[in-house]
Amino acid sequence: MLYNVIFLESCDPKITWHGSLPRKILIEPEYSVKVFIGGVPWDITEVELLASFGTYGNVTVEWPGKDCDHSKHPPKGYVYLIFNSSESVKKLLQNCSRSDDKYYQLVSSRQRKSKEVQVIPWALNDSNALRIASSRLDIDKTIFVGGLHGMLNADGLMHIMDDLFGGVVYAGIDTDQYKYPIGGSGRVIFSNRKSYIKAVNAAFVEIRTKKFKKRIQLDPYLRDAMCTQCHKAPGPYFCRDSLCWAYYCKTCWNLRHRPASLADHRAMKRTSNKTKSRPIPR
Ligand SMILES: [Zn+2]
Ligand SMILES: [Zn+2]
């Protein structure tokens, strides 16, 4: 089982990628049943949203804090719609006005009548990009990517990583139960170790396109491993420093990093939650 690892020692990105992302024209794409609605009036209610969007099929509305502090109105000006079927999403999009590849719909609240909101669907094809000639996908050449921008799809991620490091065979955006992007994270798999190490050593990359600017974070994807020193205990602590690049048990980590020259190495630990890397207590 693999876990996401967040390595939060922040530093300025050494690498910046400038460019424009490839535009993929999808013919009749299959969409996630979850849709983002941006720019909703601050006073809009669930009932008013359902009045606008319920005509396309069974739908529920979600927004941040709806279960606790913000039960009445969405606090951040956006909501998610979750339809029962992707046919409803198609119907909704067919009824939107379009400009510049963007979809718009009108909603009304008590204060704002006929306010235009943006409807942003997610095409399922945008979650994964696989290079056809790729042979096999290797966990030991996989990186975890964090901090992804919502406008970046798997093809875009593959394009950028390939440009910077070469040898990308797979790029994927992590998705939730509705196959909708979750948490701005993803994975990239390389065909060769050189590209993989280059990416891990970069640690951070700044992405600049005409549409957005975002700093993303690159970490090795950790696996279940035995301690590479004693081979007797599980090795949950990984040292990404090129002098070590190994999994350790706690005892072996401390032995290995006792010399002052290695004392500043930080352990990465597999975890199901986001954690900071920190020195292991001795
Ligand atoms: Zn050990
Ligand atoms: Zn080390």
PDB file of C-alpha atoms and ligand atoms in Angstrom:
ATOM      1  CA  MET A   1       0.000   0.000   0.000  1.00  0.00           C
ATOM      2  CA  LEU A   2       1.291   3.430  -0.919  1.00  0.00           C
ATOM      3  CA  TYR A   3       0.735   6.584   1.016  1.00  0.00           C
ATOM      4  CA  ASN A   4       1.072  10.193   0.131  1.00  0.00           C
ATOM      5  CA  VAL A   5       3.970  11.923   1.735  1.00  0.00           C
ATOM      6  CA  ILE A   6       4.212  15.630   2.244  1.00  0.00           C
ATOM      7  CA  PHE A   7       7.696  17.002   2.726  1.00  0.00           C
ATOM      8  CA  LEU A   8       7.140  20.493   3.950  1.00  0.00           C
ATOM      9  CA  GLU A   9      10.589  21.935   4.301  1.00  0.00           C
ATOM     10  CA  SER A  10       9.881  24.928   2.198  1.00  0.00           C
ATOM     11  CA  CYS A  11      12.501  26.479  -0.014  1.00  0.00           C
ATOM     12  CA  ASP A  12      12.544  28.592  -3.132  1.00  0.00           C
ATOM     13  CA  PRO A  13      12.095  26.535  -6.272  1.00  0.00           C
ATOM     14  CA  LYS A  14      15.349  26.064  -8.140  1.00  0.00           C
ATOM     15  CA  ILE A  15      13.482  25.336 -11.329  1.00  0.00           C
ATOM     16  CA  THR A  16      10.854  27.378 -13.115  1.00  0.00           C
ATOM     17  CA  TRP A  17       8.831  26.122 -16.040  1.00  0.00           C
ATOM     18  CA  HIS A  18       7.404  28.711 -18.442  1.00  0.00           C
ATOM     19  CA  GLY A  19       5.143  27.828 -21.290  1.00  0.00           C
ATOM     20  CA  SER A  20       1.692  27.132 -22.546  1.00  0.00           C
ATOM     21  CA  LEU A  21       0.006  23.823 -21.937  1.00  0.00           C
ATOM     22  CA  PRO A  22      -1.159  21.543 -24.728  1.00  0.00           C
ATOM     23  CA  ARG A  23      -4.851  21.915 -25.510  1.00  0.00           C
ATOM     24  CA  LYS A  24      -6.640  18.667 -25.900  1.00  0.00           C
ATOM     25  CA  ILE A  25      -9.866  18.698 -27.871  1.00  0.00           C
ATOM     26  CA  LEU A  26     -12.150  16.060 -26.429  1.00  0.00           C
ATOM     27  CA  ILE A  27     -15.001  14.835 -28.568  1.00  0.00           C
ATOM     28  CA  GLU A  28     -17.953  13.983 -26.353  1.00  0.00           C
ATOM     29  CA  PRO A  29     -15.925  13.536 -23.184  1.00  0.00           C
ATOM     30  CA  GLU A  30     -17.208  11.559 -20.231  1.00  0.00           C
ATOM     31  CA  TYR A  31     -17.545  13.872 -17.230  1.00  0.00           C
ATOM     32  CA  SER A  32     -17.315  13.401 -13.483  1.00  0.00           C
ATOM     33  CA  VAL A  33     -20.726  13.742 -11.829  1.00  0.00           C
ATOM     34  CA  LYS A  34     -19.109  16.398  -9.614  1.00  0.00           C
ATOM     35  CA  VAL A  35     -19.055  19.933 -11.032  1.00  0.00           C
ATOM     36  CA  PHE A  36     -17.494  23.144  -9.718  1.00  0.00           C
ATOM     37  CA  ILE A  37     -19.642  26.282  -9.713  1.00  0.00           C
ATOM     38  CA  GLY A  38     -17.692  29.506  -9.223  1.00  0.00           C
ATOM     39  CA  GLY A  39     -18.771  33.066  -8.492  1.00  0.00           C
ATOM     40  CA  VAL A  40     -22.022  32.303  -6.665  1.00  0.00           C
ATOM     41  CA  PRO A  41     -23.692  35.191  -4.748  1.00  0.00           C
ATOM     42  CA  TRP A  42     -22.686  35.348  -1.068  1.00  0.00           C
ATOM     43  CA  ASP A  43     -26.296  35.087   0.111  1.00  0.00           C
ATOM     44  CA  ILE A  44     -27.365  32.157  -2.079  1.00  0.00           C
ATOM     45  CA  THR A  45     -28.989  29.197  -0.316  1.00  0.00           C
ATOM     46  CA  GLU A  46     -29.131  25.501  -1.065  1.00  0.00           C
ATOM     47  CA  VAL A  47     -32.803  25.831  -2.057  1.00  0.00           C
ATOM     48  CA  GLU A  48     -31.973  28.571  -4.571  1.00  0.00           C
ATOM     49  CA  LEU A  49     -29.124  26.517  -6.032  1.00  0.00           C
ATOM     50  CA  LEU A  50     -31.376  23.490  -6.364  1.00  0.00           C
ATOM     51  CA  ALA A  51     -33.956  25.677  -8.121  1.00  0.00           C
ATOM     52  CA  SER A  52     -31.354  26.451 -10.802  1.00  0.00           C
ATOM     53  CA  PHE A  53     -29.572  23.114 -11.117  1.00  0.00           C
ATOM     54  CA  GLY A  54     -32.178  20.567  -9.988  1.00  0.00           C
ATOM     55  CA  THR A  55     -33.809  20.757 -13.418  1.00  0.00           C
ATOM     56  CA  TYR A  56     -30.944  18.688 -14.890  1.00  0.00           C
ATOM     57  CA  GLY A  57     -31.410  15.702 -12.589  1.00  0.00           C
ATOM     58  CA  ASN A  58     -31.000  14.576  -9.000  1.00  0.00           C
ATOM     59  CA  VAL A  59     -28.299  16.697  -7.444  1.00  0.00           C
ATOM     60  CA  THR A  60     -26.789  17.497  -4.057  1.00  0.00           C
ATOM     61  CA  VAL A  61     -24.884  20.653  -3.195  1.00  0.00           C
ATOM     62  CA  GLU A  62     -21.627  20.788  -1.211  1.00  0.00           C
ATOM     63  CA  TRP A  63     -19.504  23.671  -0.011  1.00  0.00           C
ATOM     64  CA  PRO A  64     -16.736  24.158   2.556  1.00  0.00           C
ATOM     65  CA  GLY A  65     -18.083  24.174   6.116  1.00  0.00           C
ATOM     66  CA  LYS A  66     -21.649  23.258   5.128  1.00  0.00           C
ATOM     67  CA  ASP A  67     -21.839  20.692   7.943  1.00  0.00           C
ATOM     68  CA  CYS A  68     -20.759  23.094  10.675  1.00  0.00           C
ATOM     69  CA  ASP A  69     -20.123  26.854  10.635  1.00  0.00           C
ATOM     70  CA  HIS A  70     -21.540  27.702   7.227  1.00  0.00           C
ATOM     71  CA  SER A  71     -24.749  25.732   6.943  1.00  0.00           C
ATOM     72  CA  LYS A  72     -26.800  28.498   5.246  1.00  0.00           C
ATOM     73  CA  HIS A  73     -24.560  30.102   2.611  1.00  0.00           C
ATOM     74  CA  PRO A  74     -21.337  29.057   0.860  1.00  0.00           C
ATOM     75  CA  PRO A  75     -18.591  31.181   2.482  1.00  0.00           C
ATOM     76  CA  LYS A  76     -16.093  31.192  -0.354  1.00  0.00           C
ATOM     77  CA  GLY A  77     -18.178  31.991  -3.403  1.00  0.00           C
ATOM     78  CA  TYR A  78     -18.105  28.495  -4.859  1.00  0.00           C
ATOM     79  CA  VAL A  79     -19.991  25.241  -4.512  1.00  0.00           C
ATOM     80  CA  TYR A  80     -19.793  21.706  -5.844  1.00  0.00           C
ATOM     81  CA  LEU A  81     -22.770  20.007  -7.436  1.00  0.00           C
ATOM     82  CA  ILE A  82     -22.923  16.229  -7.306  1.00  0.00           C
ATOM     83  CA  PHE A  83     -25.330  14.746  -9.816  1.00  0.00           C
ATOM     84  CA  ASN A  84     -26.612  11.185  -9.896  1.00  0.00           C
ATOM     85  CA  SER A  85     -25.471  10.650 -13.461  1.00  0.00           C
ATOM     86  CA  SER A  86     -23.055  12.183 -15.936  1.00  0.00           C
ATOM     87  CA  GLU A  87     -25.968  12.567 -18.367  1.00  0.00           C
ATOM     88  CA  SER A  88     -27.201  15.374 -16.099  1.00  0.00           C
ATOM     89  CA  VAL A  89     -23.816  17.082 -16.427  1.00  0.00           C
ATOM     90  CA  LYS A  90     -24.069  16.905 -20.219  1.00  0.00           C
ATOM     91  CA  LYS A  91     -27.567  18.404 -20.093  1.00  0.00           C
ATOM     92  CA  LEU A  92     -26.339  21.191 -17.827  1.00  0.00           C
ATOM     93  CA  LEU A  93     -23.445  22.017 -20.160  1.00  0.00           C
ATOM     94  CA  GLN A  94     -25.722  22.018 -23.200  1.00  0.00           C
ATOM     95  CA  ASN A  95     -27.827  24.645 -21.445  1.00  0.00           C
ATOM     96  CA  CYS A  96     -24.911  26.884 -20.529  1.00  0.00           C
ATOM     97  CA  SER A  97     -23.865  29.936 -22.456  1.00  0.00           C
ATOM     98  CA  ARG A  98     -20.290  29.634 -23.699  1.00  0.00           C
ATOM     99  CA  SER A  99     -17.464  32.016 -24.227  1.00  0.00           C
ATOM    100  CA  ASP A 100     -13.798  31.175 -24.728  1.00  0.00           C
ATOM    101  CA  ASP A 101     -14.327  27.474 -23.903  1.00  0.00           C
ATOM    102  CA  LYS A 102     -15.918  28.452 -20.601  1.00  0.00           C
ATOM    103  CA  TYR A 103     -19.448  27.585 -19.469  1.00  0.00           C
ATOM    104  CA  TYR A 104     -21.828  30.001 -17.736  1.00  0.00           C
ATOM    105  CA  GLN A 105     -25.234  29.656 -16.127  1.00  0.00           C
ATOM    106  CA  LEU A 106     -27.566  32.120 -14.395  1.00  0.00           C
ATOM    107  CA  VAL A 107     -28.577  31.765 -10.739  1.00  0.00           C
ATOM    108  CA  SER A 108     -30.677  33.992  -8.496  1.00  0.00           C
ATOM    109  CA  SER A 109     -30.504  34.744  -4.795  1.00  0.00           C
ATOM    110  CA  ARG A 110     -32.543  37.208  -2.746  1.00  0.00           C
ATOM    111  CA  GLN A 111     -30.048  40.014  -3.305  1.00  0.00           C
ATOM    112  CA  ARG A 112     -28.808  39.124  -6.769  1.00  0.00           C
ATOM    113  CA  LYS A 113     -31.147  38.277  -9.605  1.00  0.00           C
ATOM    114  CA  SER A 114     -29.796  36.424 -12.648  1.00  0.00           C
ATOM    115  CA  LYS A 115     -26.151  36.408 -11.640  1.00  0.00           C
ATOM    116  CA  GLU A 116     -23.821  34.662 -14.067  1.00  0.00           C
ATOM    117  CA  VAL A 117     -21.790  31.841 -12.481  1.00  0.00           C
ATOM    118  CA  GLN A 118     -19.099  29.724 -14.078  1.00  0.00           C
ATOM    119  CA  VAL A 119     -19.668  25.995 -14.482  1.00  0.00           C
ATOM    120  CA  ILE A 120     -16.431  23.986 -14.537  1.00  0.00           C
ATOM    121  CA  PRO A 121     -16.801  20.274 -15.338  1.00  0.00           C
ATOM    122  CA  TRP A 122     -14.008  17.691 -15.059  1.00  0.00           C
ATOM    123  CA  ALA A 123     -13.487  15.296 -17.967  1.00  0.00           C
ATOM    124  CA  LEU A 124     -12.490  11.826 -16.742  1.00  0.00           C
ATOM    125  CA  ASN A 125      -9.823  11.627 -19.453  1.00  0.00           C
ATOM    126  CA  ASP A 126      -8.023  14.495 -17.751  1.00  0.00           C
ATOM    127  CA  SER A 127      -7.102  12.376 -14.711  1.00  0.00           C
ATOM    128  CA  ASN A 128      -4.591  10.047 -16.356  1.00  0.00           C
ATOM    129  CA  ALA A 129      -1.988  10.278 -19.080  1.00  0.00           C
ATOM    130  CA  LEU A 130      -0.093   7.199 -20.176  1.00  0.00           C
ATOM    131  CA  ARG A 131       2.634   7.065 -22.792  1.00  0.00           C
ATOM    132  CA  ILE A 132       1.740   4.283 -25.207  1.00  0.00           C
ATOM    133  CA  ALA A 133       5.177   2.772 -25.608  1.00  0.00           C
ATOM    134  CA  SER A 134       5.774   2.583 -21.866  1.00  0.00           C
ATOM    135  CA  SER A 135       6.838  -0.815 -20.633  1.00  0.00           C
ATOM    136  CA  ARG A 136       6.180  -1.025 -16.923  1.00  0.00           C
ATOM    137  CA  LEU A 137       5.278   1.350 -14.129  1.00  0.00           C
ATOM    138  CA  ASP A 138       7.866   1.182 -11.373  1.00  0.00           C
ATOM    139  CA  ILE A 139       7.122   2.300  -7.799  1.00  0.00           C
ATOM    140  CA  ASP A 140      10.808   3.074  -7.313  1.00  0.00           C
ATOM    141  CA  LYS A 141      10.657   5.599 -10.154  1.00  0.00           C
ATOM    142  CA  THR A 142       7.448   7.235  -8.973  1.00  0.00           C
ATOM    143  CA  ILE A 143       7.169  10.700  -7.488  1.00  0.00           C
ATOM    144  CA  PHE A 144       4.366  12.276  -5.521  1.00  0.00           C
ATOM    145  CA  VAL A 145       3.391  15.744  -6.721  1.00  0.00           C
ATOM    146  CA  GLY A 146       1.667  18.187  -4.381  1.00  0.00           C
ATOM    147  CA  GLY A 147       0.233  21.679  -4.768  1.00  0.00           C
ATOM    148  CA  LEU A 148      -1.199  21.150  -8.253  1.00  0.00           C
ATOM    149  CA  HIS A 149      -3.372  23.871  -9.746  1.00  0.00           C
ATOM    150  CA  GLY A 150      -6.981  22.936 -10.526  1.00  0.00           C
ATOM    151  CA  MET A 151      -6.511  23.867 -14.194  1.00  0.00           C
ATOM    152  CA  LEU A 152      -3.668  21.418 -14.679  1.00  0.00           C
ATOM    153  CA  ASN A 153      -4.741  18.060 -16.076  1.00  0.00           C
ATOM    154  CA  ALA A 154      -2.691  14.875 -16.392  1.00  0.00           C
ATOM    155  CA  ASP A 155      -1.580  15.703 -19.944  1.00  0.00           C
ATOM    156  CA  GLY A 156      -0.339  19.088 -18.772  1.00  0.00           C
ATOM    157  CA  LEU A 157       1.508  17.552 -15.832  1.00  0.00           C
ATOM    158  CA  MET A 158       3.127  14.982 -18.128  1.00  0.00           C
ATOM    159  CA  HIS A 159       4.131  17.711 -20.587  1.00  0.00           C
ATOM    160  CA  ILE A 160       5.815  19.826 -17.888  1.00  0.00           C
ATOM    161  CA  MET A 161       7.617  16.936 -16.167  1.00  0.00           C
ATOM    162  CA  ASP A 162       8.800  15.572 -19.512  1.00  0.00           C
ATOM    163  CA  ASP A 163      10.084  18.996 -20.521  1.00  0.00           C
ATOM    164  CA  LEU A 164      12.036  19.392 -17.289  1.00  0.00           C
ATOM    165  CA  PHE A 165      13.274  15.882 -16.529  1.00  0.00           C
ATOM    166  CA  GLY A 166      12.494  13.656 -19.544  1.00  0.00           C
ATOM    167  CA  GLY A 167      11.376  10.033 -19.585  1.00  0.00           C
ATOM    168  CA  VAL A 168       7.842  10.398 -18.197  1.00  0.00           C
ATOM    169  CA  VAL A 169       5.716   7.303 -18.828  1.00  0.00           C
ATOM    170  CA  TYR A 170       2.705   8.141 -16.672  1.00  0.00           C
ATOM    171  CA  ALA A 171       1.087  11.139 -15.005  1.00  0.00           C
ATOM    172  CA  GLY A 172      -2.034  10.968 -12.871  1.00  0.00           C
ATOM    173  CA  ILE A 173      -4.165  13.374 -10.860  1.00  0.00           C
ATOM    174  CA  ASP A 174      -5.503  11.957  -7.569  1.00  0.00           C
ATOM    175  CA  THR A 175      -9.298  11.857  -7.531  1.00  0.00           C
ATOM    176  CA  ASP A 176     -12.100  11.256  -5.040  1.00  0.00           C
ATOM    177  CA  GLN A 177     -15.035   8.826  -5.104  1.00  0.00           C
ATOM    178  CA  TYR A 178     -16.619  10.913  -7.897  1.00  0.00           C
ATOM    179  CA  LYS A 179     -13.403  10.705  -9.956  1.00  0.00           C
ATOM    180  CA  TYR A 180     -12.975  14.427  -9.327  1.00  0.00           C
ATOM    181  CA  PRO A 181      -9.541  15.911  -8.464  1.00  0.00           C
ATOM    182  CA  ILE A 182      -8.863  15.966  -4.753  1.00  0.00           C
ATOM    183  CA  GLY A 183      -6.286  17.819  -2.707  1.00  0.00           C
ATOM    184  CA  GLY A 184      -4.191  19.053  -5.638  1.00  0.00           C
ATOM    185  CA  SER A 185      -1.997  15.968  -5.662  1.00  0.00           C
ATOM    186  CA  GLY A 186      -0.854  13.488  -8.266  1.00  0.00           C
ATOM    187  CA  ARG A 187       1.812  11.008  -9.311  1.00  0.00           C
ATOM    188  CA  VAL A 188       4.381  10.909 -12.064  1.00  0.00           C
ATOM    189  CA  ILE A 189       6.292   7.795 -13.113  1.00  0.00           C
ATOM    190  CA  PHE A 190       9.565   7.913 -15.028  1.00  0.00           C
ATOM    191  CA  SER A 191      11.085   5.302 -17.314  1.00  0.00           C
ATOM    192  CA  ASN A 192      14.586   5.766 -15.958  1.00  0.00           C
ATOM    193  CA  ARG A 193      16.316   6.455 -12.690  1.00  0.00           C
ATOM    194  CA  LYS A 194      18.217   9.523 -13.912  1.00  0.00           C
ATOM    195  CA  SER A 195      15.028  11.462 -14.666  1.00  0.00           C
ATOM    196  CA  TYR A 196      13.490  10.302 -11.403  1.00  0.00           C
ATOM    197  CA  ILE A 197      16.457  11.460  -9.295  1.00  0.00           C
ATOM    198  CA  LYS A 198      16.554  14.775 -11.153  1.00  0.00           C
ATOM    199  CA  ALA A 199      12.888  15.349 -10.288  1.00  0.00           C
ATOM    200  CA  VAL A 200      13.317  14.377  -6.624  1.00  0.00           C
ATOM    201  CA  ASN A 201      16.365  16.617  -6.270  1.00  0.00           C
ATOM    202  CA  ALA A 202      14.464  19.549  -7.751  1.00  0.00           C
ATOM    203  CA  ALA A 203      11.982  19.225  -4.826  1.00  0.00           C
ATOM    204  CA  PHE A 204      10.024  22.290  -5.954  1.00  0.00           C
ATOM    205  CA  VAL A 205       9.104  23.624  -9.379  1.00  0.00           C
ATOM    206  CA  GLU A 206       7.449  26.909 -10.188  1.00  0.00           C
ATOM    207  CA  ILE A 207       4.965  26.636 -13.046  1.00  0.00           C
ATOM    208  CA  ARG A 208       4.120  29.766 -15.004  1.00  0.00           C
ATOM    209  CA  THR A 209       1.529  29.730 -17.746  1.00  0.00           C
ATOM    210  CA  LYS A 210      -0.626  32.526 -19.128  1.00  0.00           C
ATOM    211  CA  LYS A 211      -3.532  31.235 -17.068  1.00  0.00           C
ATOM    212  CA  PHE A 212      -1.915  30.558 -13.705  1.00  0.00           C
ATOM    213  CA  LYS A 213       1.238  30.542 -11.625  1.00  0.00           C
ATOM    214  CA  LYS A 214       1.804  27.809  -9.044  1.00  0.00           C
ATOM    215  CA  ARG A 215       4.583  26.207  -7.064  1.00  0.00           C
ATOM    216  CA  ILE A 216       4.426  22.433  -6.967  1.00  0.00           C
ATOM    217  CA  GLN A 217       6.282  20.037  -4.714  1.00  0.00           C
ATOM    218  CA  LEU A 218       8.017  16.825  -5.800  1.00  0.00           C
ATOM    219  CA  ASP A 219       8.762  13.954  -3.420  1.00  0.00           C
ATOM    220  CA  PRO A 220       9.748  10.336  -3.833  1.00  0.00           C
ATOM    221  CA  TYR A 221       6.773   8.030  -3.478  1.00  0.00           C
ATOM    222  CA  LEU A 222       7.556   5.790  -0.517  1.00  0.00           C
ATOM    223  CA  ARG A 223       6.770   2.103  -0.315  1.00  0.00           C
ATOM    224  CA  ASP A 224       6.603  -0.473   2.444  1.00  0.00           C
ATOM    225  CA  ALA A 225      10.213  -1.463   2.990  1.00  0.00           C
ATOM    226  CA  MET A 226      12.476  -3.265   5.406  1.00  0.00           C
ATOM    227  CA  CYS A 227      15.365  -1.377   6.977  1.00  0.00           C
ATOM    228  CA  THR A 228      18.157  -1.423   4.424  1.00  0.00           C
ATOM    229  CA  GLN A 229      20.832  -1.531   7.169  1.00  0.00           C
ATOM    230  CA  CYS A 230      19.827  -4.310   9.546  1.00  0.00           C
ATOM    231  CA  HIS A 231      17.279  -6.072   7.295  1.00  0.00           C
ATOM    232  CA  LYS A 232      15.569  -7.180  10.513  1.00  0.00           C
ATOM    233  CA  ALA A 233      13.004  -4.482  11.184  1.00  0.00           C
ATOM    234  CA  PRO A 234      10.564  -2.492   9.048  1.00  0.00           C
ATOM    235  CA  GLY A 235      12.148   0.677   7.654  1.00  0.00           C
ATOM    236  CA  PRO A 236       9.509   3.381   7.883  1.00  0.00           C
ATOM    237  CA  TYR A 237      12.017   6.271   7.838  1.00  0.00           C
ATOM    238  CA  PHE A 238      13.342   7.308   4.464  1.00  0.00           C
ATOM    239  CA  CYS A 239      16.354   9.568   3.938  1.00  0.00           C
ATOM    240  CA  ARG A 240      16.165  11.345   0.594  1.00  0.00           C
ATOM    241  CA  ASP A 241      19.660  12.797   0.845  1.00  0.00           C
ATOM    242  CA  SER A 242      21.749  11.386  -1.991  1.00  0.00           C
ATOM    243  CA  LEU A 243      24.410  10.254   0.516  1.00  0.00           C
ATOM    244  CA  CYS A 244      21.867   7.906   2.102  1.00  0.00           C
ATOM    245  CA  TRP A 245      18.805   7.364  -0.135  1.00  0.00           C
ATOM    246  CA  ALA A 246      17.557   4.476   1.980  1.00  0.00           C
ATOM    247  CA  TYR A 247      14.865   3.214   4.331  1.00  0.00           C
ATOM    248  CA  TYR A 248      15.818   2.859   8.012  1.00  0.00           C
ATOM    249  CA  CYS A 249      14.382   1.557  11.260  1.00  0.00           C
ATOM    250  CA  LYS A 250      14.622   4.039  14.120  1.00  0.00           C
ATOM    251  CA  THR A 251      17.768   2.489  15.618  1.00  0.00           C
ATOM    252  CA  CYS A 252      19.612   2.374  12.310  1.00  0.00           C
ATOM    253  CA  TRP A 253      18.497   5.908  11.427  1.00  0.00           C
ATOM    254  CA  ASN A 254      20.076   7.209  14.614  1.00  0.00           C
ATOM    255  CA  LEU A 255      23.271   5.200  14.114  1.00  0.00           C
ATOM    256  CA  ARG A 256      23.592   6.332  10.526  1.00  0.00           C
ATOM    257  CA  HIS A 257      22.980  10.005  11.290  1.00  0.00           C
ATOM    258  CA  ARG A 258      25.155  10.289  14.392  1.00  0.00           C
ATOM    259  CA  PRO A 259      28.100  11.913  12.532  1.00  0.00           C
ATOM    260  CA  ALA A 260      27.761  15.699  12.545  1.00  0.00           C
ATOM    261  CA  SER A 261      28.046  15.779   8.754  1.00  0.00           C
ATOM    262  CA  LEU A 262      24.809  13.774   8.415  1.00  0.00           C
ATOM    263  CA  ALA A 263      22.974  15.124  11.445  1.00  0.00           C
ATOM    264  CA  ASP A 264      20.894  17.600   9.439  1.00  0.00           C
ATOM    265  CA  HIS A 265      19.219  14.903   7.323  1.00  0.00           C
ATOM    266  CA  ARG A 266      15.472  14.784   7.721  1.00  0.00           C
ATOM    267  CA  ALA A 267      13.360  11.660   7.813  1.00  0.00           C
ATOM    268  CA  MET A 268      10.381  11.209   5.534  1.00  0.00           C
ATOM    269  CA  LYS A 269       7.802   8.878   6.933  1.00  0.00           C
ATOM    270  CA  ARG A 270       5.002   7.081   5.188  1.00  0.00           C
ATOM    271  CA  THR A 271       1.702   8.350   6.448  1.00  0.00           C
ATOM    272  CA  SER A 272      -1.916   8.457   5.403  1.00  0.00           C
ATOM    273  CA  ASN A 273      -2.179  12.062   6.557  1.00  0.00           C
ATOM    274  CA  LYS A 274      -0.176  15.091   5.662  1.00  0.00           C
ATOM    275  CA  THR A 275       2.757  15.362   8.031  1.00  0.00           C
ATOM    276  CA  LYS A 276       5.851  17.430   8.337  1.00  0.00           C
ATOM    277  CA  SER A 277       9.194  15.802   8.035  1.00  0.00           C
ATOM    278  CA  ARG A 278      11.045  16.146  11.275  1.00  0.00           C
ATOM    279  CA  PRO A 279      14.151  14.874  12.983  1.00  0.00           C
ATOM    280  CA  ILE A 280      13.608  11.577  14.734  1.00  0.00           C
ATOM    281  CA  PRO A 281      13.686  11.938  18.527  1.00  0.00           C
ATOM    282  CA  ARG A 282      16.806  10.254  19.845  1.00  0.00           C
TER     283      ARG A 282
HETATM  284 ZN    ZN B   1      17.553  -1.222  10.998  1.00  0.00          ZN
HETATM  285 ZN    ZN B   2      20.631  10.503   5.648  1.00  0.00          ZN
END
